[in-house]
Amino acid sequence: MQCARVWRGLNSLCRVGHHRAWKRTQSHTAAARLDLSGIYPPIATPFTAKEDVDYEKLEENLQKYAKIPFKGLVVQGSNGEYPYLTEEERVEVVRAVKQSLGAGKLLMAGSGCESSRATVQLTEKMAAAGADAVLVVTPCFYKGKMDSRALIHHFTKVADSSPVPVVLYSVPANTGLELPLDAVVQLSQHPNILGVKDSGGDITRIGLIVHKTKAQDFQVLAGSAGFLMAAYCVGAVGGVCALANVLGQELCELERLCVSGCWEEARVLQQRLIEPNAAVTRKLGVPALKQAMEWFGFHGGSCRSPLQPLTEAEIQQLRRDFSSNGWL
Amino acid sequence: MQCARVWRGLNSLCRVGHHRAWKRTQSHTAAARLDLSGIYPPIATPFTAKEDVDYEKLEENLQKYAKIPFKGLVVQGSNGEYPYLTEEERVEVVRAVKQSLGAGKLLMAGSGCESSRATVQLTEKMAAAGADAVLVVTPCFYKGKMDSRALIHHFTKVADSSPVPVVLYSVPANTGLELPLDAVVQLSQHPNILGVKDSGGDITRIGLIVHKTKAQDFQVLAGSAGFLMAAYCVGAVGGVCALANVLGQELCELERLCVSGCWEEARVLQQRLIEPNAAVTRKLGVPALKQAMEWFGFHGGSCRSPLQPLTEAEIQQLRRDFSSNGWL
Amino acid sequence: MQCARVWRGLNSLCRVGHHRAWKRTQSHTAAARLDLSGIYPPIATPFTAKEDVDYEKLEENLQKYAKIPFKGLVVQGSNGEYPYLTEEERVEVVRAVKQSLGAGKLLMAGSGCESSRATVQLTEKMAAAGADAVLVVTPCFYKGKMDSRALIHHFTKVADSSPVPVVLYSVPANTGLELPLDAVVQLSQHPNILGVKDSGGDITRIGLIVHKTKAQDFQVLAGSAGFLMAAYCVGAVGGVCALANVLGQELCELERLCVSGCWEEARVLQQRLIEPNAAVTRKLGVPALKQAMEWFGFHGGSCRSPLQPLTEAEIQQLRRDFSSNGWL
Amino acid sequence: MQCARVWRGLNSLCRVGHHRAWKRTQSHTAAARLDLSGIYPPIATPFTAKEDVDYEKLEENLQKYAKIPFKGLVVQGSNGEYPYLTEEERVEVVRAVKQSLGAGKLLMAGSGCESSRATVQLTEKMAAAGADAVLVVTPCFYKGKMDSRALIHHFTKVADSSPVPVVLYSVPANTGLELPLDAVVQLSQHPNILGVKDSGGDITRIGLIVHKTKAQDFQVLAGSAGFLMAAYCVGAVGGVCALANVLGQELCELERLCVSGCWEEARVLQQRLIEPNAAVTRKLGVPALKQAMEWFGFHGGSCRSPLQPLTEAEIQQLRRDFSSNGWL
């Protein structure tokens, strides 16, 4: 593709090497680190009318996702309703996804629990079920006590014992707390902690994480499609985006434009994705994500209670947020 | 006691009957409602050095609590570290407490989970294990979607199927959301929902809950010792107070003073409890509660990770908050 | 009134003297301190159609307020739209109120500005215009820097030079910051700082302020009618309540019931005031206060822009909040 | 410069024209709009030891700023301590700056007050004193009532009567409220409202503002250096950055790199600016900005009270934030 070629030419004029190339040459261990760069949908969990996991519909979704150039899948992220699944269900869904996942695709499994001991145990089960890496959310119930000291202790304990690499996960909209920057920086030095998924959207913080962890080849993933381009701009290497369940091809295209330096084209695409993304996350949540999936040929269906189906007015709002940006 | 007698005389002069008496005569069902009025410690869970539940130490604490005129015990409240226990442990601790609990004491068990189906199931197990009532916390992970509609649906589903009465539980410091007033008011009409434990401390809201549910004989419990007297003043009937694990006798005395109208004496005692209470809750949390328990003859010990032991500076702060108020 | 007599009897049985009597005997200076106890309306400022101060309508309101047993008036509190008045207007309104104020009524004038020098100057002008005391709000624009050190410095500077006593004013709903407890405690030792108006509504904090300043005869005023009874219960001596512009007689009656120990009767009245109070403050603000004033025979009128008149739906909501509690 | 030439070549390959070129060809009025693109320091106000405005030191700072390729200066932004100046001082400082300002440099003057009438009047005075445009902050004291309706009314009134173009100003860290997106979009259609300075740092919102106002040639300025590059990336045209008082040349260089598409080089520079910027804004505020100005050859000095000088520990922290990034 010509754009990328000129981009490389441009960069040499700017006298700074290409970011991802530069990252690859730096590695603080001899062993190769897992390359997380790329786009991941944090897949939704389809349920039957009785609220049981619907493995058939899940499988059909997976077959469609297989045709999209995702780097891999996140299973049991916030959009997978993991807090509503039993531990057994969480592991079983990972096992099911693993069986159907194509070669070369990464499976990142959410294994975070409130206690360190439960997280350690679930992490082991996730690895045994086939996870290539685990995504570990910050414990949050005792949020007043979840300072850097406690969180560093927790993630270190989990990473020490985990058979697979660990990715930190900060999602303040759900947890009510942000993994502090100094904790991220210190944890980035752990050989089994590869990166962070940051869903807070504070781009200054994301830039600073990249800056302060650059000696560690620490990989930052944007946690939402709304700031994906800006995150690439300041040094992120990929994104775990709810919207990728719906507009996966388009998010992979946005990735391609950012990585190859086509920022103008990227901007136009990025802007059209902000409102649909807000609709399926912050504004209307998982029920909206699942509704939009239906419109785009995937199985969404309803959520487990207490998550409620959208009202008619919310469905119309959701439709407007897609249609006014040319997606419906 | 003379104070109470004069208080009754005073009230007749004020031309308004005594609140608790009035509550007792009103019942929107023929069946007698469980009277929740009184003080409850939300008991801490002692652990061994390996972080297993220490049933022996728990038993020793229970024997000491038996000598204090508590109305009952709350098991698996926030101070019991319930988010760090497995479902089996949660039920087993309730069973253990039930076996040792004296006649006439209520056992209120925390059975809240994130999903409605898990909460329904755990509620049944808690009832089978001996709970007289269940305390059900608001689900909170998808806090942006936990509006009145979702929460009314959730609590109704749980209360419909629960073999024992349900007490609502709003604890915004941990969950990041407050059970909305209109939801409380609507849920107060459910025959199997008896009351609410409100830990938010907004006394205007507590007064308004009492006001808007007075036709339902709905019982409001203060969720913290810091505003216990004020809550009694505006119409609460009791309190579930972390500090009761440490200064249980004193909180029962505060209850007595409030109920018998000795407001001046109550105020003096209440004021001395605010700083110790803040220390073991908002400021230093469960590790401080457990540390203070040790000083007052109970078994506290350490918490499950990621909750960390207090630092030396924090221990000194904690000691000051008790000693400067004359408790140490 | 008999109630008060029995109340005194009751208190002797409880072995603790009456709070206000006790306060009066304690004084850390030889000079008599100004007794702030009682109810104050923070009076609204009427405007003409052209948004000029309407001194005639103000005068008519004052004549009606003169018949209510208020302890005094607060002029240029938040409900007086002081941020929308020029410095000259602020002083002129105080002068106008002073001329019409009956003997024995206190005039407390808001003199807070963002800078210390402007506050010092305006305080002097307010005293010259006839203020008996000044109410000084926390500066708030640089809220990240308004820590205890800065605020203690500010209030000390103002109190050092003020010809009249100073009352601190914490109103987080407007300023976005709360005067820290440790600053209140330290400032309570200043001989020219008499008390605090606390509009935050955190009853635990109000109780703690009373507790930690009791050696200084520091006077705490509740900043809103929603928690007036609870504030009396924990030791406040009065209230500055927006709602007193509308239901002044009723708030003075609530004061009387609290002070004479008729808590049951007080509770019934307090509960009926919560929703009307919320409507004219937090929910619908100054435009609602002015609308309600019209319904109750006072001149309210419109606000200065950018405060907008209520919508029709808001007016109906406001009416419901009064009528459902039996006030309309 | 070669980088820019290749950048243009690259863009044609990406099939999307250069953003700023494209903006310039679109104009919804026949008249030419003021081009705001570029970097502006919101200049600090030096004071004498007695806290009077020090016009001599101001003049010396201006002479140094004249050598830096700023697009212009912002006078009476948040960093100019405008809430601590009288109206006369605010105007006088603008007049002084105008006299010394070189040809071709824009003077943007802060004219926002709480009331619409005061803002209208001060805007006129600012224009008369030589302002090329005014920066109008959201009124914020009655934040509960400052919804889109009130804010649209306010800014429309100001823009209708202003002799010079208006730039909206949203700075939630100080005001406690964000100018709502729908208000920005509607106000962008006013012929006398040119753009917005957004200091909130929510890059998703900034991208969406650009997207939803693109038919209006509405110009977005980043309100802080921490997210300047990301803001350019999503379509902003410049920045008003406190840090430009200290590292003005460097911020102009960052602008050049972003505008000419040298994103890799830009990223390296941007990353080194995040911590110094946070230090002089969010973390340590205006006193830190003024301290750092001293280190870099400008006159900073102290702030007006209640803003306090930095403690020794804060000065060391500030120094570290500059030195660890290679600036000291």
mmCIF file of C-alpha atoms in Angstrom, chain D residues 163-313:
data_model
loop_
_atom_site.group_PDB
_atom_site.id
_atom_site.type_symbol
_atom_site.label_atom_id
_atom_site.label_comp_id
_atom_site.label_asym_id
_atom_site.label_seq_id
_atom_site.Cartn_x
_atom_site.Cartn_y
_atom_site.Cartn_z
ATOM 1 C CA PRO D 163 -18.056 44.177 18.979
ATOM 2 C CA VAL D 164 -15.455 41.405 18.557
ATOM 3 C CA PRO D 165 -15.717 37.659 17.991
ATOM 4 C CA VAL D 166 -16.379 35.393 20.948
ATOM 5 C CA VAL D 167 -14.541 32.204 21.923
ATOM 6 C CA LEU D 168 -16.336 29.880 24.356
ATOM 7 C CA TYR D 169 -14.351 28.663 27.351
ATOM 8 C CA SER D 170 -14.987 25.423 29.216
ATOM 9 C CA VAL D 171 -12.685 24.735 32.182
ATOM 10 C CA PRO D 172 -14.343 22.192 34.491
ATOM 11 C CA ALA D 173 -11.377 21.910 36.874
ATOM 12 C CA ASN D 174 -12.084 25.462 37.984
ATOM 13 C CA THR D 175 -15.766 25.920 37.320
ATOM 14 C CA GLY D 176 -17.047 22.490 38.238
ATOM 15 C CA LEU D 177 -19.067 22.292 35.053
ATOM 16 C CA GLU D 178 -18.487 21.446 31.429
ATOM 17 C CA LEU D 179 -20.154 23.397 28.635
ATOM 18 C CA PRO D 180 -22.482 20.673 27.290
ATOM 19 C CA LEU D 181 -21.776 19.335 23.836
ATOM 20 C CA ASP D 182 -25.216 20.200 22.504
ATOM 21 C CA ALA D 183 -24.759 23.794 23.664
ATOM 22 C CA VAL D 184 -21.401 24.006 21.883
ATOM 23 C CA VAL D 185 -22.944 22.636 18.700
ATOM 24 C CA GLN D 186 -25.836 25.080 18.763
ATOM 25 C CA LEU D 187 -23.644 28.060 19.663
ATOM 26 C CA SER D 188 -21.223 27.175 16.853
ATOM 27 C CA GLN D 189 -23.905 28.417 14.459
ATOM 28 C CA HIS D 190 -23.789 31.941 15.844
ATOM 29 C CA PRO D 191 -21.899 34.167 13.350
ATOM 30 C CA ASN D 192 -20.016 35.920 16.145
ATOM 31 C CA ILE D 193 -18.881 32.766 17.971
ATOM 32 C CA LEU D 194 -15.672 31.509 16.432
ATOM 33 C CA GLY D 195 -14.595 28.601 18.503
ATOM 34 C CA VAL D 196 -14.054 27.042 21.898
ATOM 35 C CA LYS D 197 -11.183 26.649 24.287
ATOM 36 C CA ASP D 198 -11.696 23.254 25.898
ATOM 37 C CA SER D 199 -9.612 22.639 28.993
ATOM 38 C CA GLY D 200 -11.398 19.502 30.131
ATOM 39 C CA GLY D 201 -9.086 17.190 28.227
ATOM 40 C CA ASP D 202 -11.728 14.654 27.180
ATOM 41 C CA ILE D 203 -10.328 13.836 23.753
ATOM 42 C CA THR D 204 -13.433 11.906 22.689
ATOM 43 C CA ARG D 205 -15.504 15.015 23.322
ATOM 44 C CA ILE D 206 -13.016 17.223 21.472
ATOM 45 C CA GLY D 207 -13.167 14.928 18.469
ATOM 46 C CA LEU D 208 -16.937 14.975 18.582
ATOM 47 C CA ILE D 209 -17.055 18.773 18.799
ATOM 48 C CA VAL D 210 -14.901 18.978 15.665
ATOM 49 C CA HIS D 211 -17.130 16.425 13.946
ATOM 50 C CA LYS D 212 -20.450 18.014 14.809
ATOM 51 C CA THR D 213 -19.412 21.588 14.021
ATOM 52 C CA LYS D 214 -17.552 20.976 10.798
ATOM 53 C CA ALA D 215 -20.190 22.736 8.729
ATOM 54 C CA GLN D 216 -19.519 25.912 10.716
ATOM 55 C CA ASP D 217 -15.747 26.267 10.430
ATOM 56 C CA PHE D 218 -15.761 26.252 14.206
ATOM 57 C CA GLN D 219 -12.267 26.366 15.694
ATOM 58 C CA VAL D 220 -11.296 24.199 18.647
ATOM 59 C CA LEU D 221 -8.380 25.177 20.865
ATOM 60 C CA ALA D 222 -6.869 22.712 23.323
ATOM 61 C CA GLY D 223 -6.899 24.256 26.773
ATOM 62 C CA SER D 224 -3.824 22.506 28.080
ATOM 63 C CA ALA D 225 -0.446 21.318 26.821
ATOM 64 C CA GLY D 226 -0.986 17.810 28.193
ATOM 65 C CA PHE D 227 -3.272 16.790 25.340
ATOM 66 C CA LEU D 228 -2.163 19.268 22.679
ATOM 67 C CA MET D 229 -0.855 16.694 20.204
ATOM 68 C CA ALA D 230 -3.890 14.456 20.614
ATOM 69 C CA ALA D 231 -6.137 17.468 20.113
ATOM 70 C CA TYR D 232 -4.356 18.351 16.863
ATOM 71 C CA CYS D 233 -4.698 14.718 15.865
ATOM 72 C CA VAL D 234 -8.491 14.796 16.204
ATOM 73 C CA GLY D 235 -8.882 18.181 14.549
ATOM 74 C CA ALA D 236 -8.091 21.034 16.928
ATOM 75 C CA VAL D 237 -6.360 24.055 15.366
ATOM 76 C CA GLY D 238 -4.308 25.334 18.282
ATOM 77 C CA GLY D 239 -3.843 25.585 21.981
ATOM 78 C CA VAL D 240 -4.077 27.984 24.890
ATOM 79 C CA CYS D 241 -1.582 26.425 27.258
ATOM 80 C CA ALA D 242 -0.410 27.613 30.678
ATOM 81 C CA LEU D 243 2.898 25.929 30.004
ATOM 82 C CA ALA D 244 3.477 28.322 27.088
ATOM 83 C CA ASN D 245 4.330 30.939 29.705
ATOM 84 C CA VAL D 246 7.400 28.826 30.467
ATOM 85 C CA LEU D 247 8.186 26.651 27.456
ATOM 86 C CA GLY D 248 6.620 28.742 24.717
ATOM 87 C CA GLN D 249 9.168 27.983 22.027
ATOM 88 C CA GLU D 250 8.797 24.265 22.652
ATOM 89 C CA LEU D 251 5.025 24.384 22.380
ATOM 90 C CA CYS D 252 5.287 26.285 19.090
ATOM 91 C CA GLU D 253 7.647 23.570 17.924
ATOM 92 C CA LEU D 254 5.110 20.921 18.950
ATOM 93 C CA GLU D 255 2.489 22.809 16.964
ATOM 94 C CA ARG D 256 4.783 22.856 13.901
ATOM 95 C CA LEU D 257 5.416 19.122 14.145
ATOM 96 C CA CYS D 258 1.711 18.343 14.420
ATOM 97 C CA VAL D 259 0.689 20.667 11.607
ATOM 98 C CA SER D 260 3.356 19.345 9.268
ATOM 99 C CA GLY D 261 2.537 15.736 10.040
ATOM 100 C CA CYS D 262 5.739 14.834 11.873
ATOM 101 C CA TRP D 263 3.812 12.774 14.381
ATOM 102 C CA GLU D 264 6.693 10.598 15.564
ATOM 103 C CA GLU D 265 8.838 13.581 16.442
ATOM 104 C CA ALA D 266 5.808 15.308 17.889
ATOM 105 C CA ARG D 267 5.128 12.364 20.167
ATOM 106 C CA VAL D 268 8.591 12.432 21.677
ATOM 107 C CA LEU D 269 8.277 16.132 22.415
ATOM 108 C CA GLN D 270 4.691 15.861 23.661
ATOM 109 C CA GLN D 271 5.617 13.147 26.137
ATOM 110 C CA ARG D 272 8.316 15.276 27.728
ATOM 111 C CA LEU D 273 5.805 18.083 28.264
ATOM 112 C CA ILE D 274 3.091 16.168 30.139
ATOM 113 C CA GLU D 275 4.623 16.181 33.601
ATOM 114 C CA PRO D 276 5.836 19.800 33.539
ATOM 115 C CA ASN D 277 2.401 20.789 32.313
ATOM 116 C CA ALA D 278 0.576 18.835 35.022
ATOM 117 C CA ALA D 279 2.855 20.407 37.615
ATOM 118 C CA VAL D 280 2.007 23.992 36.635
ATOM 119 C CA THR D 281 -1.704 23.307 36.252
ATOM 120 C CA ARG D 282 -3.629 20.509 37.956
ATOM 121 C CA LYS D 283 -1.044 19.469 40.545
ATOM 122 C CA LEU D 284 0.417 22.741 41.825
ATOM 123 C CA GLY D 285 -1.476 25.465 39.997
ATOM 124 C CA VAL D 286 -0.703 29.118 39.297
ATOM 125 C CA PRO D 287 1.907 29.484 42.078
ATOM 126 C CA ALA D 288 3.880 26.724 40.372
ATOM 127 C CA LEU D 289 3.458 28.331 36.982
ATOM 128 C CA LYS D 290 4.878 31.551 38.352
ATOM 129 C CA GLN D 291 7.731 29.745 40.098
ATOM 130 C CA ALA D 292 8.687 27.927 36.912
ATOM 131 C CA MET D 293 8.562 31.199 34.972
ATOM 132 C CA GLU D 294 11.289 32.512 37.248
ATOM 133 C CA TRP D 295 13.519 29.543 36.416
ATOM 134 C CA PHE D 296 13.094 30.160 32.707
ATOM 135 C CA GLY D 297 13.849 33.881 32.654
ATOM 136 C CA PHE D 298 10.404 35.380 33.057
ATOM 137 C CA HIS D 299 8.867 37.338 35.898
ATOM 138 C CA GLY D 300 6.460 35.191 37.856
ATOM 139 C CA GLY D 301 6.529 36.217 41.482
ATOM 140 C CA SER D 302 3.790 35.555 43.942
ATOM 141 C CA CYS D 303 0.060 35.305 43.536
ATOM 142 C CA ARG D 304 -2.640 37.311 45.163
ATOM 143 C CA SER D 305 -3.963 35.796 48.376
ATOM 144 C CA PRO D 306 -5.564 33.347 49.085
ATOM 145 C CA LEU D 307 -3.292 31.593 46.550
ATOM 146 C CA GLN D 308 -0.267 30.639 48.650
ATOM 147 C CA PRO D 309 3.412 30.342 47.695
ATOM 148 C CA LEU D 310 4.625 26.800 47.162
ATOM 149 C CA THR D 311 6.072 24.941 50.117
ATOM 150 C CA GLU D 312 9.678 23.835 49.880
ATOM 151 C CA ALA D 313 8.539 20.274 49.178
#
